[in-house]
mmCIF file of C-alpha atoms in Angstrom:
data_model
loop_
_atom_site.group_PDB
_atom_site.id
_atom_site.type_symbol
_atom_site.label_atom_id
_atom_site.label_comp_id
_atom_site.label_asym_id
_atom_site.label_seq_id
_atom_site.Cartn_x
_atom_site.Cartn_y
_atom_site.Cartn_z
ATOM 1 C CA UNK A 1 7.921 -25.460 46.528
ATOM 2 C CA UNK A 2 11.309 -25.553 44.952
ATOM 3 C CA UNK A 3 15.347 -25.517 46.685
ATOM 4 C CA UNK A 4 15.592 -21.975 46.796
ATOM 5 C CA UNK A 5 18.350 -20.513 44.611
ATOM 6 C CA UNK A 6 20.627 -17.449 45.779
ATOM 7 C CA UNK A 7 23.011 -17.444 43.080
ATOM 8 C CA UNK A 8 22.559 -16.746 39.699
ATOM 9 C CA UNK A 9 24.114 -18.626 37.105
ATOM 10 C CA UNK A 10 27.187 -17.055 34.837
ATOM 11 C CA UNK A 11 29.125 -18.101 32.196
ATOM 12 C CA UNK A 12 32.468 -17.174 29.772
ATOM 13 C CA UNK A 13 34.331 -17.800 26.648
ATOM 14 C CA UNK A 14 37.890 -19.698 27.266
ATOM 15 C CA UNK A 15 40.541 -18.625 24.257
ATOM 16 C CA UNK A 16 39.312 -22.124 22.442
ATOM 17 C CA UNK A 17 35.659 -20.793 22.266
ATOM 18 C CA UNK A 18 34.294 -23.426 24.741
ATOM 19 C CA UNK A 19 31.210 -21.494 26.858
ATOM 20 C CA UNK A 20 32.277 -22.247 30.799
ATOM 21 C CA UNK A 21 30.026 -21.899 33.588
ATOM 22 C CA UNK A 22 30.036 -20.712 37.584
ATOM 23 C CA UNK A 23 27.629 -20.072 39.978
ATOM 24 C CA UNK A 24 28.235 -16.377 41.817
ATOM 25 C CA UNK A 25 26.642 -15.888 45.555
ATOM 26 C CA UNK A 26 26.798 -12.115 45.955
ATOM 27 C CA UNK A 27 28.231 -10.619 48.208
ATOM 28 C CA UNK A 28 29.661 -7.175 50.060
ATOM 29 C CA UNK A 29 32.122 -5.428 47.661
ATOM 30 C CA UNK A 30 34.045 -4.100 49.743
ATOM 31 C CA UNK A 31 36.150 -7.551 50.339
ATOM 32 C CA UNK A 32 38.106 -9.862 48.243
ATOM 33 C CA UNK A 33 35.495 -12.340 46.571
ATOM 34 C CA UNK A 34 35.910 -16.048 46.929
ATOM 35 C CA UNK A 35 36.710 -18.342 44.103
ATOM 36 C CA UNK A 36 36.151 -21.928 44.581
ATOM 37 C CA UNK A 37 37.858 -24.621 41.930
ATOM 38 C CA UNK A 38 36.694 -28.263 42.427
ATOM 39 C CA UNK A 39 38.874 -31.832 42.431
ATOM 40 C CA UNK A 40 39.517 -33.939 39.119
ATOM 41 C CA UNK A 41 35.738 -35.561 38.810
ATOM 42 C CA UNK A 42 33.881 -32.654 40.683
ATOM 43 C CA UNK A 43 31.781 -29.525 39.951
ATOM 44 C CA UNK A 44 30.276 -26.666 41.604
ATOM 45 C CA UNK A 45 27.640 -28.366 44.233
ATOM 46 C CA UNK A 46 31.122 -29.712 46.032
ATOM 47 C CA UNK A 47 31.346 -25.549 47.256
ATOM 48 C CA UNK A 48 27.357 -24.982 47.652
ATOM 49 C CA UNK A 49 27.695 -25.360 51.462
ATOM 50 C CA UNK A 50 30.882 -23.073 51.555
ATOM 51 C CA UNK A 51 29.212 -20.516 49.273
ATOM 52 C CA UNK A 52 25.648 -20.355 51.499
ATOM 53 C CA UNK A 53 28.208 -20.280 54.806
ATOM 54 C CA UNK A 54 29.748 -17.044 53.639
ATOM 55 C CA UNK A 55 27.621 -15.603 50.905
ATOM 56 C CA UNK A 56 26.269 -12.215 51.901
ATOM 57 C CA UNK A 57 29.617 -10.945 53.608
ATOM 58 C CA UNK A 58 31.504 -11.826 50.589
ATOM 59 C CA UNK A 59 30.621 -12.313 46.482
ATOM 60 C CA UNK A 60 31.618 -16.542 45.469
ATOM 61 C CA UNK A 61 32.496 -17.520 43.081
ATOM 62 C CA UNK A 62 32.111 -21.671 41.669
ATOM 63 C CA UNK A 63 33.456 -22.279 38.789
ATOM 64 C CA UNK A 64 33.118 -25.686 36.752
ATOM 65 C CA UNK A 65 35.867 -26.592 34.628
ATOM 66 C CA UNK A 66 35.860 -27.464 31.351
ATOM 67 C CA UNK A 67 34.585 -30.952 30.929
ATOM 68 C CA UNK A 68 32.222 -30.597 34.432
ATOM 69 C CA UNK A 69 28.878 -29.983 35.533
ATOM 70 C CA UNK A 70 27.430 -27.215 32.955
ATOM 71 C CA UNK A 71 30.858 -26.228 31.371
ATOM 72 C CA UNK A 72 31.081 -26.872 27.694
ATOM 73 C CA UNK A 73 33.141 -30.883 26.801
ATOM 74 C CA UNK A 74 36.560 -30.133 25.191
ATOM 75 C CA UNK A 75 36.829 -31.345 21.585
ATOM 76 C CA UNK A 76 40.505 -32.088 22.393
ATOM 77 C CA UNK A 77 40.843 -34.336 25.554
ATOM 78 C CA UNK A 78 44.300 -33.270 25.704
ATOM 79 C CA UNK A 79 43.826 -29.876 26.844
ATOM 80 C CA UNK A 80 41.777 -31.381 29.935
ATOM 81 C CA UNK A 81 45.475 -30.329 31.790
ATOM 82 C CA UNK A 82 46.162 -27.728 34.653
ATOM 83 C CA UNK A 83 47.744 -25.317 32.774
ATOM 84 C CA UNK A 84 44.968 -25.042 30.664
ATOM 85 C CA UNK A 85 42.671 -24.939 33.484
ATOM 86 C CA UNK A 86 45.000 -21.725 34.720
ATOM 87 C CA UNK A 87 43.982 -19.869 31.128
ATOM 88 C CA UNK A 88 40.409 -20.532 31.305
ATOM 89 C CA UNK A 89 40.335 -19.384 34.960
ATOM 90 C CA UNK A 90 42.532 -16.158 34.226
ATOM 91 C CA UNK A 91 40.386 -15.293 31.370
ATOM 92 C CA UNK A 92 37.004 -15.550 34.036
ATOM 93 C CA UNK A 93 39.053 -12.892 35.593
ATOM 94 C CA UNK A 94 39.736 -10.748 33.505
ATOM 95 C CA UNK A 95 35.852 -11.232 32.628
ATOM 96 C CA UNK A 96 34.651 -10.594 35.842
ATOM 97 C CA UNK A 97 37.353 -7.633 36.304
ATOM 98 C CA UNK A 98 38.992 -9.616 39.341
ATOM 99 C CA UNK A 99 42.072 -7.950 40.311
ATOM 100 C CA UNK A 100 42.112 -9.611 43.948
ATOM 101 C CA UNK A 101 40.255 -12.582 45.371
ATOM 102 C CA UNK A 102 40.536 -15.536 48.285
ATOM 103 C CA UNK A 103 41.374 -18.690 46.262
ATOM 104 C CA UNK A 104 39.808 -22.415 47.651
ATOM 105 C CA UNK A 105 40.926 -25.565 45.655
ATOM 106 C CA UNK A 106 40.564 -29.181 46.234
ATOM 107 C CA UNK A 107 42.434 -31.776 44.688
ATOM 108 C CA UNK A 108 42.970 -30.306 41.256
ATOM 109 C CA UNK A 109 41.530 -27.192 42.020
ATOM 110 C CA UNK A 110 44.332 -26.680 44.525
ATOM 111 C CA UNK A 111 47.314 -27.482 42.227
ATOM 112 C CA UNK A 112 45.673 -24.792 39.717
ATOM 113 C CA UNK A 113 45.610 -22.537 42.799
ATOM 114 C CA UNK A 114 48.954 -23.429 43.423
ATOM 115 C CA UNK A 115 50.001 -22.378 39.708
ATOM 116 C CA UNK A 116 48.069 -18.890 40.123
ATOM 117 C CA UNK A 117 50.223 -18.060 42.907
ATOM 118 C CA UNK A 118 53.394 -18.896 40.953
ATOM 119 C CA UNK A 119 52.178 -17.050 37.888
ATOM 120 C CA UNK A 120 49.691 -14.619 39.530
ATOM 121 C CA UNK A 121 50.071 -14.552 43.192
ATOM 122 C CA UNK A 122 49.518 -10.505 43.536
ATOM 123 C CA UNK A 123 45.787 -11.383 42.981
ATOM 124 C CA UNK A 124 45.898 -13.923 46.071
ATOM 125 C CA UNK A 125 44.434 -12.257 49.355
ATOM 126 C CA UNK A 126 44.116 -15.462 50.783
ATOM 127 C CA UNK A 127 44.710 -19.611 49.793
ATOM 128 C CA UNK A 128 42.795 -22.512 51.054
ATOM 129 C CA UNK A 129 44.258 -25.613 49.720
ATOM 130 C CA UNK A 130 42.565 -28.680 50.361
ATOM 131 C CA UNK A 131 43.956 -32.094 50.455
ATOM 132 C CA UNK A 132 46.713 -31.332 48.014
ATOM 133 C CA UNK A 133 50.480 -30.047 48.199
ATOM 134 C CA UNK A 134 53.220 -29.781 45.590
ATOM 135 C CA UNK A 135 54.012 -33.594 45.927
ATOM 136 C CA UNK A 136 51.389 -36.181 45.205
ATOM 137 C CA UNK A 137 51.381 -40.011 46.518
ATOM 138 C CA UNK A 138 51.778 -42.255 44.101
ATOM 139 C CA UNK A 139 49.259 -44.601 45.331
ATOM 140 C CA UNK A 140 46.827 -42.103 45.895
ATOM 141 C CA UNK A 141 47.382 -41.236 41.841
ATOM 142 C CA UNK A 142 47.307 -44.899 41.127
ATOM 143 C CA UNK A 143 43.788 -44.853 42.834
ATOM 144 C CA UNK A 144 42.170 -42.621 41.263
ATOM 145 C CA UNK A 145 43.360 -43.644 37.952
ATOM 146 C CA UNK A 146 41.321 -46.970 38.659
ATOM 147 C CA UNK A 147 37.661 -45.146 38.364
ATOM 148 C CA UNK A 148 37.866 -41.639 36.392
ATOM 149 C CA UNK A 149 36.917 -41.686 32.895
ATOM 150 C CA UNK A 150 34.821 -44.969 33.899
ATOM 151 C CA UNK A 151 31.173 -44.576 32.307
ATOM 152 C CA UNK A 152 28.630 -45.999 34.632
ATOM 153 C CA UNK A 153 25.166 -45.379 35.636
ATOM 154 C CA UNK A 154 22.194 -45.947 37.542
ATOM 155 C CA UNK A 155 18.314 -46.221 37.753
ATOM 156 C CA UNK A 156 17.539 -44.278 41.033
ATOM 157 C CA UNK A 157 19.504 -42.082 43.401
ATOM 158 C CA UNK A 158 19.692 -45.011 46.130
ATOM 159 C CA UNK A 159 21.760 -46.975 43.743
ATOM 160 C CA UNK A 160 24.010 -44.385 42.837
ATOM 161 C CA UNK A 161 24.471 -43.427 46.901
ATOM 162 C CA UNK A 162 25.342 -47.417 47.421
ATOM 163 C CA UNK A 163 28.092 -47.601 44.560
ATOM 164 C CA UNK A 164 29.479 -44.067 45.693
ATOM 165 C CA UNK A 165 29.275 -45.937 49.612
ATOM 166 C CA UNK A 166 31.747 -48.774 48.260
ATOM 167 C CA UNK A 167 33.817 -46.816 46.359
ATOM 168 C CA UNK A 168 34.491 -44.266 49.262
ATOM 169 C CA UNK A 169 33.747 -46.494 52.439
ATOM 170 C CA UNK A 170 37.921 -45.852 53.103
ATOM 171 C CA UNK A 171 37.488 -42.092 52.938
ATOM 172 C CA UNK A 172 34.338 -41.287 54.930
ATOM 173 C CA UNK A 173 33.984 -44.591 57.379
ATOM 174 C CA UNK A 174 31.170 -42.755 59.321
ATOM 175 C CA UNK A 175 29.307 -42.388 56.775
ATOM 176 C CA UNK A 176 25.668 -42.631 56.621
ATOM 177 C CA UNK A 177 22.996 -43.229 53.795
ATOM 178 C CA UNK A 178 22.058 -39.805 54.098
ATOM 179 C CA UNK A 179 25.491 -38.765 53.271
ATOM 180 C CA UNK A 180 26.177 -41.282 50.592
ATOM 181 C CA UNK A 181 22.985 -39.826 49.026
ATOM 182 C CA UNK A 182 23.675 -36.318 49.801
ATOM 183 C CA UNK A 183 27.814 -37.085 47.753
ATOM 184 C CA UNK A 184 25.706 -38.928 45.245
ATOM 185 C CA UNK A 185 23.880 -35.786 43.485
ATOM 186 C CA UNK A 186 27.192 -33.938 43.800
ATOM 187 C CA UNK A 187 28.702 -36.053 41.805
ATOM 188 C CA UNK A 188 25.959 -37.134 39.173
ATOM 189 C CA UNK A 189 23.276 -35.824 37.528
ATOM 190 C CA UNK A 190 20.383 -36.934 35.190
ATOM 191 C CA UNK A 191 20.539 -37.409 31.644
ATOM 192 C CA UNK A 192 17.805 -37.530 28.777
ATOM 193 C CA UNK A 193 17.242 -40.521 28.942
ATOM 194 C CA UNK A 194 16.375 -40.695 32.990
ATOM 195 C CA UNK A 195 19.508 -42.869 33.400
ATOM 196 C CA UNK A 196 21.897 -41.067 36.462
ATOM 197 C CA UNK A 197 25.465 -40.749 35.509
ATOM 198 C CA UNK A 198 28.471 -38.853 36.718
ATOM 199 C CA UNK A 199 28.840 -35.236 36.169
ATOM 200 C CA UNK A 200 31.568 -34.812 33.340
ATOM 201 C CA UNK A 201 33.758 -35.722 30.395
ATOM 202 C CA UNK A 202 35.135 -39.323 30.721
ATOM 203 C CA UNK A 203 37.322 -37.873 28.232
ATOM 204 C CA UNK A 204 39.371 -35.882 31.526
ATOM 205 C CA UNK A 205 40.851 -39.124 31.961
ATOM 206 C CA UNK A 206 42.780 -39.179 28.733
ATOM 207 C CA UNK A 207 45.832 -36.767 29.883
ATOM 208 C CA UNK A 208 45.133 -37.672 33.568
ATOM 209 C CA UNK A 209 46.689 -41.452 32.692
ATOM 210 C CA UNK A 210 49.837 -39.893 31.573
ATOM 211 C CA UNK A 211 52.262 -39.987 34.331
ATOM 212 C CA UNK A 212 53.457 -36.756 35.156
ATOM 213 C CA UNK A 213 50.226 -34.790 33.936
ATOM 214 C CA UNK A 214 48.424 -34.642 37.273
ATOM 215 C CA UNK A 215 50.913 -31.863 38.501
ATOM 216 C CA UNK A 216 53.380 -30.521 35.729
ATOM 217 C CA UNK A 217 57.147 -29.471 36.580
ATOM 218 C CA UNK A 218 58.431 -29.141 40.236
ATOM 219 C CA UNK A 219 55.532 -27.662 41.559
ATOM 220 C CA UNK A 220 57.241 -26.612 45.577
ATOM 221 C CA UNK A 221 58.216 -22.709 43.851
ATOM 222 C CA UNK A 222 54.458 -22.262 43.882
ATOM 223 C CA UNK A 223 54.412 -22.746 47.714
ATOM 224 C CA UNK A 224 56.883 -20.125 48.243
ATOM 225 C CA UNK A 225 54.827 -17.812 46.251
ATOM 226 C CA UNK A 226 52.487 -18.505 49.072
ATOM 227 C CA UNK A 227 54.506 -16.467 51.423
ATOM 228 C CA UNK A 228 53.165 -13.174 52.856
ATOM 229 C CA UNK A 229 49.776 -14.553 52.465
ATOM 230 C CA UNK A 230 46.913 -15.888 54.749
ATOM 231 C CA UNK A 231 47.302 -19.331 54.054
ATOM 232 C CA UNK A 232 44.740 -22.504 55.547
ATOM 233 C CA UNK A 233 46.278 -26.028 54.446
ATOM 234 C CA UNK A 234 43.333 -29.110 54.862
ATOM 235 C CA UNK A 235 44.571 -32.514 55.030
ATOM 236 C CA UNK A 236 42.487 -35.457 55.703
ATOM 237 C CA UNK A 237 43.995 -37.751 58.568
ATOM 238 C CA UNK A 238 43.559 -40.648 56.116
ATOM 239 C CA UNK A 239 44.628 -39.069 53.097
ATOM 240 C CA UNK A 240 47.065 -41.126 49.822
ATOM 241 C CA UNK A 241 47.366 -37.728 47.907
ATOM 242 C CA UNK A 242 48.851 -35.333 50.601
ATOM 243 C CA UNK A 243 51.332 -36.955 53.036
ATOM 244 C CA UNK A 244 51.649 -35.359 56.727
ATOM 245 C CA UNK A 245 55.177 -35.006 55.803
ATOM 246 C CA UNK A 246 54.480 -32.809 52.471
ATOM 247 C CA UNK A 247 52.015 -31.294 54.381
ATOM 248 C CA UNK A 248 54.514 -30.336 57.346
ATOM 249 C CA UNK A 249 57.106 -29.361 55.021
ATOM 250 C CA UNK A 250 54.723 -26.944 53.212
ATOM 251 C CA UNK A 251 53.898 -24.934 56.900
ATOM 252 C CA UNK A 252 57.479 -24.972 57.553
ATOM 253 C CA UNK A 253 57.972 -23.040 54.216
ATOM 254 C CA UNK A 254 55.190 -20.747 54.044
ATOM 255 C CA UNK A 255 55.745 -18.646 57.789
ATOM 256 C CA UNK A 256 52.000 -18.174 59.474
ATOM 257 C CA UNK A 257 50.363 -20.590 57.194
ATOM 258 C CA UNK A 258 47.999 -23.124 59.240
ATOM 259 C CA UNK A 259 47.308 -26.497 58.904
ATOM 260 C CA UNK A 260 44.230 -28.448 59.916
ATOM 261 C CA UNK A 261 43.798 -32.110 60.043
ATOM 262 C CA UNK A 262 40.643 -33.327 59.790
ATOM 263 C CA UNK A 263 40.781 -37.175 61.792
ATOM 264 C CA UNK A 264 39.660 -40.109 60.111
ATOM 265 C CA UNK A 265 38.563 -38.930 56.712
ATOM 266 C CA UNK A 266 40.600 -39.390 53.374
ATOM 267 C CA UNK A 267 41.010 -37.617 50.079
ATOM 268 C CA UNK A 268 39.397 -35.231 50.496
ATOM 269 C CA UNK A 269 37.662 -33.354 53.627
ATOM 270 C CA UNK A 270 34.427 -31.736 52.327
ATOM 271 C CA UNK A 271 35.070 -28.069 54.083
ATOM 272 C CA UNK A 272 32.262 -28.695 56.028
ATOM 273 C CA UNK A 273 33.890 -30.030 58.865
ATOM 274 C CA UNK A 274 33.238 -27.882 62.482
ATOM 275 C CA UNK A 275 36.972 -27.461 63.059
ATOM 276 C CA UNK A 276 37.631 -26.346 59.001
ATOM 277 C CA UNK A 277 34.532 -23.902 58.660
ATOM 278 C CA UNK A 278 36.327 -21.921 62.095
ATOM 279 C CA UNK A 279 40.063 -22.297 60.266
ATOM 280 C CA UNK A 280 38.711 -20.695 56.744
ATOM 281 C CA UNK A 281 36.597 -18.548 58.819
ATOM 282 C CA UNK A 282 39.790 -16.968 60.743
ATOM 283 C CA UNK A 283 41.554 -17.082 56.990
ATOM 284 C CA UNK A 284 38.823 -14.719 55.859
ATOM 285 C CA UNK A 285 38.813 -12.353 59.076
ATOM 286 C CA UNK A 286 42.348 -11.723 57.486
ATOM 287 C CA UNK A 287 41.746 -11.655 53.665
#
């Protein structure tokens, strides 16, 4: 028998004509829905364990940026930015007729978050920003930069789960083949030709190399547009993209906001960690 599926999938027209795609849990009306935006090289199966956690009590949302998983490639790499990622998000809303909603982002999906609430933040009930602040470390950046937009791929799913092992061995030390395997058909998928290879546009890289694009302008006004809200800040203990210092100063800024660290993991914590399900559960109990 087959995984069974309880979300349907959906999809919508950003203002360049590209078709986008999410996946949508349902979920009580009566609350705020969540909408989950994924890191630089990720997709939708990053939030699949969130979204079966906490579908049923509340409608979420994954969406796929363009470039990712089942979202339509960008003709022009150079729109691969976050401020285009902020348009094609606020045209899902306006969609989907989302006037109010709990926002999760990782990585990328977090500064996008980040710019909502700056340009937006009336439709935040609730922000869970994981593994990224309004300052990112430079060596973190220069990290990253080594392996996106880097075409590779592999014969079986046990080769892709060992490359993904050495690339990540400094995030997830305890790490198992199980979970190797388990990160491995997150972040690839199967092509025509039987050959597994990563989940989106090597093209995302183009902008991504220009220093400066990762974030935008001064990016620490979109934290105070944080305040007044529930707000759940996940940092990995090991982490070169948020520093405990940004992460410290952004809790001192936003009064009530919370701030997990998850010990002995990197960029980024997958959400699935005991003492981070409890934290975004409490965040929802007051969404």
């Amino acid at each position: 028998m087959g995984e069974r599926r309880n979300y349907s999938d959906g999809y919508w027209w950003s203002k360049d004509g590209l078709r986008l795609h999410y996946r949508d849990y349902p979920g009580a009306d009566d609350k705020p829905p969540v909408l989950c935006f994924p890191g630089l090289t990720r997709n939708a199966r990053d939030y699949a364990p969130l979204a079966e956690r906490i579908a049923g009590e509340r409608r979420v949302i994954l969406v796929e940026f363009r470039g990712r998983g089942e979202s339509a490639y960008a003709k022009d790499p150079m729109s691969y930015v976050p401020l285009t990622y902020l348009q094609d998000v606020e045209a899902l809303l306006d969609e989907l007729g989302i006037t109010r909603f709990v926002a999760v982002g990782t990585s990328l999906g977090g500064i996008v978050t980040m710019l909502l609430a700056a340009t937006d933040g009336g439709k935040l009930a609730g922000v869970v920003l994981n593994d990224v602040g309004p300052e990112l470390e430079p060596g973190g950046l220069a990290r990253i930069r080594t392996y996106v937009g880097k075409a590779v791929w592999h014969p079986t799913w046990m080769h892709a789960a060992r490359a993904v092992a050495e690339s990540n061995a400094d995030v997830y030390p305890d790490y198992g083949i199980e979970d190797w395997l388990r990160m491995a058909k997150r972040l690839y998928r199967v092509n025509s030709s039987g050959r597994i290879v990563l989940d989106y546009d090597m093209k995302i890289a183009e902008p991504f190399r220009v220093p400066g694009n990762e974030a935008g302008p001064d990016m620490w006004p979109t934290i105070d547009a944080l305040k007044g809200k529930p707000v759940l800040i996940v940092r990995g203990e090991r982490s070169d993209i948020l520093s405990a210092e940004t992460a410290a100063k952004m809790v001192a800024r936003v009064p009530g906001a919370k701030l997990v660290t998850v010990a002995g993991v990197g960029h980024a914590p997958t959400l699935d960690e005991p003492e981070v399900v409890t934290a975004i559960g409490r965040l929802l109990a007051k969404a």
